[in-house]
JSON list of C-alpha atoms in Angstrom, two decimals:
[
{"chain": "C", "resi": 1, "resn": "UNK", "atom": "CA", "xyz": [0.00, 0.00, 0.00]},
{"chain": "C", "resi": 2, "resn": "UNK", "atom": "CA", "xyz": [1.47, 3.43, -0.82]},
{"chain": "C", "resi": 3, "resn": "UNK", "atom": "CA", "xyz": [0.42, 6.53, 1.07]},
{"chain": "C", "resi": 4, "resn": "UNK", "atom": "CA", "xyz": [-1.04, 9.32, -0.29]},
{"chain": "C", "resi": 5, "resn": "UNK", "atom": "CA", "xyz": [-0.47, 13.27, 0.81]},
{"chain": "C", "resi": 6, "resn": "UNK", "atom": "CA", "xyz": [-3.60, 14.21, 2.53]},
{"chain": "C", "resi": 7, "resn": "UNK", "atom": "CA", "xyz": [-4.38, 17.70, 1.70]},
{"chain": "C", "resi": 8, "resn": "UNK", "atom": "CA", "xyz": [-2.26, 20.28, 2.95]},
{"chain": "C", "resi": 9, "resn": "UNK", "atom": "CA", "xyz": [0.54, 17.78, 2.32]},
{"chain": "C", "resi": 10, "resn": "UNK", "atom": "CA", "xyz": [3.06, 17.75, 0.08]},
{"chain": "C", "resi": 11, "resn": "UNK", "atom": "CA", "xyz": [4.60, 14.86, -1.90]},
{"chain": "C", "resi": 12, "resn": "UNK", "atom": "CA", "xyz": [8.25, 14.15, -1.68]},
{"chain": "C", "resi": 13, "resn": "UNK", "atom": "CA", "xyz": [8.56, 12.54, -4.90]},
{"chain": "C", "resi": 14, "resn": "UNK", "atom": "CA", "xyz": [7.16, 8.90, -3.50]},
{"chain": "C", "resi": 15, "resn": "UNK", "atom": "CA", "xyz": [8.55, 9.07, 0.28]},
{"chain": "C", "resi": 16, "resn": "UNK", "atom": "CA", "xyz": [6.64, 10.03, 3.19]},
{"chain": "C", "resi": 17, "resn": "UNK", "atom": "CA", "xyz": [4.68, 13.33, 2.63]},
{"chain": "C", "resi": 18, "resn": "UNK", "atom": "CA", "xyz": [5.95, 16.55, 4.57]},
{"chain": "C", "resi": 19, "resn": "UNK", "atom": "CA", "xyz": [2.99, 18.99, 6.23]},
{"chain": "C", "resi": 20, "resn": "UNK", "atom": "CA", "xyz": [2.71, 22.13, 5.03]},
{"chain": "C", "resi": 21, "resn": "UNK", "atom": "CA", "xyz": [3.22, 24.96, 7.19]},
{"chain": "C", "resi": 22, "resn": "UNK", "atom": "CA", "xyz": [1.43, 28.07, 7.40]},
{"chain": "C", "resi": 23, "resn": "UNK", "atom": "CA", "xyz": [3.21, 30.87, 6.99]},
{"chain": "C", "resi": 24, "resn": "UNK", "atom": "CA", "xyz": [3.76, 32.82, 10.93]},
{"chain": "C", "resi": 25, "resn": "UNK", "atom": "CA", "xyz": [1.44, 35.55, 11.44]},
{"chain": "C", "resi": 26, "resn": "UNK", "atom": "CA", "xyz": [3.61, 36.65, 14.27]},
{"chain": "C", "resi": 27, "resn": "UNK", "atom": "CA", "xyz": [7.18, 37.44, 14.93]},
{"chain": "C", "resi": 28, "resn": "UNK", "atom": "CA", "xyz": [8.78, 34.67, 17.27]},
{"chain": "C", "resi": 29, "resn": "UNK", "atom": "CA", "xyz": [9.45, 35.95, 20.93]},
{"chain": "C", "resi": 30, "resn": "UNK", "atom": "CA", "xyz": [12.57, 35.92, 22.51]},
{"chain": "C", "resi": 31, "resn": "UNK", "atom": "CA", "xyz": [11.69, 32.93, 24.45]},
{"chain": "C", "resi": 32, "resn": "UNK", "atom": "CA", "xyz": [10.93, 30.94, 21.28]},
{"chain": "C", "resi": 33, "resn": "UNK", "atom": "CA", "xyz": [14.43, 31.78, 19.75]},
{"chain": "C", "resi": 34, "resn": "UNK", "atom": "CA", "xyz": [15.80, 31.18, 23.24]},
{"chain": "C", "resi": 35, "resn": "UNK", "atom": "CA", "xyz": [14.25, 27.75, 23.84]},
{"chain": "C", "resi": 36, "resn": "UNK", "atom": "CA", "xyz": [15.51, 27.15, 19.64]},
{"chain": "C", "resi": 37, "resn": "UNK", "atom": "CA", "xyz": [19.32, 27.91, 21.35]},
{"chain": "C", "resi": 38, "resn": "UNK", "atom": "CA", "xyz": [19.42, 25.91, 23.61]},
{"chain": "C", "resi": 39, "resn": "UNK", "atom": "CA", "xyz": [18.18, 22.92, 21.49]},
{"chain": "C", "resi": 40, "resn": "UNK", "atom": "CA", "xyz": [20.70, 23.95, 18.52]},
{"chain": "C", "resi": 41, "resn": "UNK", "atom": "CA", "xyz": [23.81, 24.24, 20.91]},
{"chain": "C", "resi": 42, "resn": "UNK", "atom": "CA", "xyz": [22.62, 20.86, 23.53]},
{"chain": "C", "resi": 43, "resn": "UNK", "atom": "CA", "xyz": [22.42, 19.09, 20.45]},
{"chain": "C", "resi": 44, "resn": "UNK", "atom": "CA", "xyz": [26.08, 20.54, 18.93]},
{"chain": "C", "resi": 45, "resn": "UNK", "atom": "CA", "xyz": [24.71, 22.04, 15.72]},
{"chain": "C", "resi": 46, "resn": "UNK", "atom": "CA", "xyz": [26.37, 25.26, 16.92]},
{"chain": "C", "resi": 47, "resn": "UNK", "atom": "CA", "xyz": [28.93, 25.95, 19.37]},
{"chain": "C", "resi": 48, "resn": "UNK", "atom": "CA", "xyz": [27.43, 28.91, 21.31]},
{"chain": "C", "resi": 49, "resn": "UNK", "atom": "CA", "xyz": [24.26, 30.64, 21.18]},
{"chain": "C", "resi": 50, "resn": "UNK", "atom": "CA", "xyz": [24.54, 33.98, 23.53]},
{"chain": "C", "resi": 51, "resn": "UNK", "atom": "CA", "xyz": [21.55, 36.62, 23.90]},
{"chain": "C", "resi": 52, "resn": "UNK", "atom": "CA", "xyz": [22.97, 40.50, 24.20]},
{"chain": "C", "resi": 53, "resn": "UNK", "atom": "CA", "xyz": [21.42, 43.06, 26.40]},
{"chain": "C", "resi": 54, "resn": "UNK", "atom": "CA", "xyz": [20.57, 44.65, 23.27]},
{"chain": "C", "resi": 55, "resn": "UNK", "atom": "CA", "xyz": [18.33, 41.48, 22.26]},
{"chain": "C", "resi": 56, "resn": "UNK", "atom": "CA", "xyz": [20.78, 40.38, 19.25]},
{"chain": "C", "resi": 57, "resn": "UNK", "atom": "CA", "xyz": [22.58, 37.30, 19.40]},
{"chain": "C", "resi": 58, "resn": "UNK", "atom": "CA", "xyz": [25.37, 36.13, 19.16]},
{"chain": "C", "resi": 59, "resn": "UNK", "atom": "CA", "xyz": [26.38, 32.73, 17.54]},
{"chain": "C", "resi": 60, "resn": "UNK", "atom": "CA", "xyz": [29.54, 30.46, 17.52]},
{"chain": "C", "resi": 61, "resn": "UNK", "atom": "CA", "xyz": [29.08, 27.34, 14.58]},
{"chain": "C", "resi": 62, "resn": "UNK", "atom": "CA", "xyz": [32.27, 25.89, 16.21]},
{"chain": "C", "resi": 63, "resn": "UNK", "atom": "CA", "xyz": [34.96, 26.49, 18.77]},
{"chain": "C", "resi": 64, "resn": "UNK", "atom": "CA", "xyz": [36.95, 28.17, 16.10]},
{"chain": "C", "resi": 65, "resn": "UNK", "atom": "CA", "xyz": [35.15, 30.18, 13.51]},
{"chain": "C", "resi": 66, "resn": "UNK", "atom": "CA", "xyz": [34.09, 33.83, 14.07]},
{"chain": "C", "resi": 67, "resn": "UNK", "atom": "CA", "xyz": [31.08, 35.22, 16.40]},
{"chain": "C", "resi": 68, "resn": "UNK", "atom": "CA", "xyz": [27.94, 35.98, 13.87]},
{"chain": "C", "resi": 69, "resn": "UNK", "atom": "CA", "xyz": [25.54, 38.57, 15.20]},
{"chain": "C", "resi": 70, "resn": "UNK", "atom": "CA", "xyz": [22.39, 37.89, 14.18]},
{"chain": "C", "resi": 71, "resn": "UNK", "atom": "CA", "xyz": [19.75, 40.89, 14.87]},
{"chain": "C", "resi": 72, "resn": "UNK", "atom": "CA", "xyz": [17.10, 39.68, 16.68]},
{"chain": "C", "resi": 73, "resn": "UNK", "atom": "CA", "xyz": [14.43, 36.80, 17.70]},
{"chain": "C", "resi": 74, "resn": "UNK", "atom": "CA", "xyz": [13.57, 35.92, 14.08]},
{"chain": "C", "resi": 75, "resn": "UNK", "atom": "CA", "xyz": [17.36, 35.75, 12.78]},
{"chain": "C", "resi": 76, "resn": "UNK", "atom": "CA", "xyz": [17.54, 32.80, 15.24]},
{"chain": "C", "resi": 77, "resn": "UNK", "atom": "CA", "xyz": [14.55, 31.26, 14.38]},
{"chain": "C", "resi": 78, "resn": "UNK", "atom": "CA", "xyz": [15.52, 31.59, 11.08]},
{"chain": "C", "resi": 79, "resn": "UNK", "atom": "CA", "xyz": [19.23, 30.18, 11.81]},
{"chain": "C", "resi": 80, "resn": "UNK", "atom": "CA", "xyz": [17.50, 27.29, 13.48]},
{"chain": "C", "resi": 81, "resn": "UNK", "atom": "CA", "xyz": [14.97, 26.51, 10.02]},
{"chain": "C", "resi": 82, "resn": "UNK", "atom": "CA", "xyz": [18.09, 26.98, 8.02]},
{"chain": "C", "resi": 83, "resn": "UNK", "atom": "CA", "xyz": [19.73, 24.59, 9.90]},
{"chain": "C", "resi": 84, "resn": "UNK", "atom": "CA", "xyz": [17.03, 22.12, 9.97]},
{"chain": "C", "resi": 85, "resn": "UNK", "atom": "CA", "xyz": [16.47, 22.40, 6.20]},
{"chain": "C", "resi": 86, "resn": "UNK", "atom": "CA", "xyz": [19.91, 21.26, 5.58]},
{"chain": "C", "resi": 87, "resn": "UNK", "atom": "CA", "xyz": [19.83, 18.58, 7.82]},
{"chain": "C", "resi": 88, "resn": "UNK", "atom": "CA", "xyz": [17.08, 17.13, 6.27]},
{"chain": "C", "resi": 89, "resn": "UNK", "atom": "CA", "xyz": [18.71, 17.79, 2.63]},
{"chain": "C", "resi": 90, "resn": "UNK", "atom": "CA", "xyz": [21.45, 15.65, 3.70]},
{"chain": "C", "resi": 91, "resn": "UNK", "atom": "CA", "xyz": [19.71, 13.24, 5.32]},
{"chain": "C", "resi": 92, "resn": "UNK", "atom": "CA", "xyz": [17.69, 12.59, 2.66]},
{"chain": "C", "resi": 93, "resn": "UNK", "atom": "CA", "xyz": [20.80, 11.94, 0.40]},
{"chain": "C", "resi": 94, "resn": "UNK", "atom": "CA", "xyz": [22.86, 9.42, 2.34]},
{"chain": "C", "resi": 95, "resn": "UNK", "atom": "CA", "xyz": [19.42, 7.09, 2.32]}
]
């Protein structure tokens, strides 16, 4: 038996369908890209995830590159879809 998308799936050319997401209708919080740090650096897909006083943050990939300063709550939830978008690219390619 092969499984078909339900709607608001999409079809990953035969493999298991991925939800859609709605786009946000809000800009993440500072505890949402907080809680996202913590999971990014506890799992070591980055190195260091700091929040500033002035609400940027600022993010270590490993022990040895540069500091990146990302502006504010959504640059680090975007870091962290980013990040999960290429894991799942390469994933998907050493199957």
């Amino acid at each position: 038996m092969v499984a078909r998308p339900r709607s608001g799936h999409r079809s990953c050319h035969g493999r298991i369908a991925i939800p859609a997401r709605a786009p946000r209708t809000h800009a993440p919080s500072l505890a949402e890209a907080g809680a996202w740090a913590d999971v990014l650096v506890r799992h070591q897909l980055l190195h260091a995830a700091v929040l500033a006083p002035t609400g940027q943050w600022l993010v270590q990939h490993r022990r040895d590159a540069p500091v990146q300063v990302l502006a504010d709550a959504s640059s680090m939830v975007d870091l962290a879809a980013e990040i999960q978008r290429h894991i799942r690219t390469t994933r998907s390619h050493t199957r």
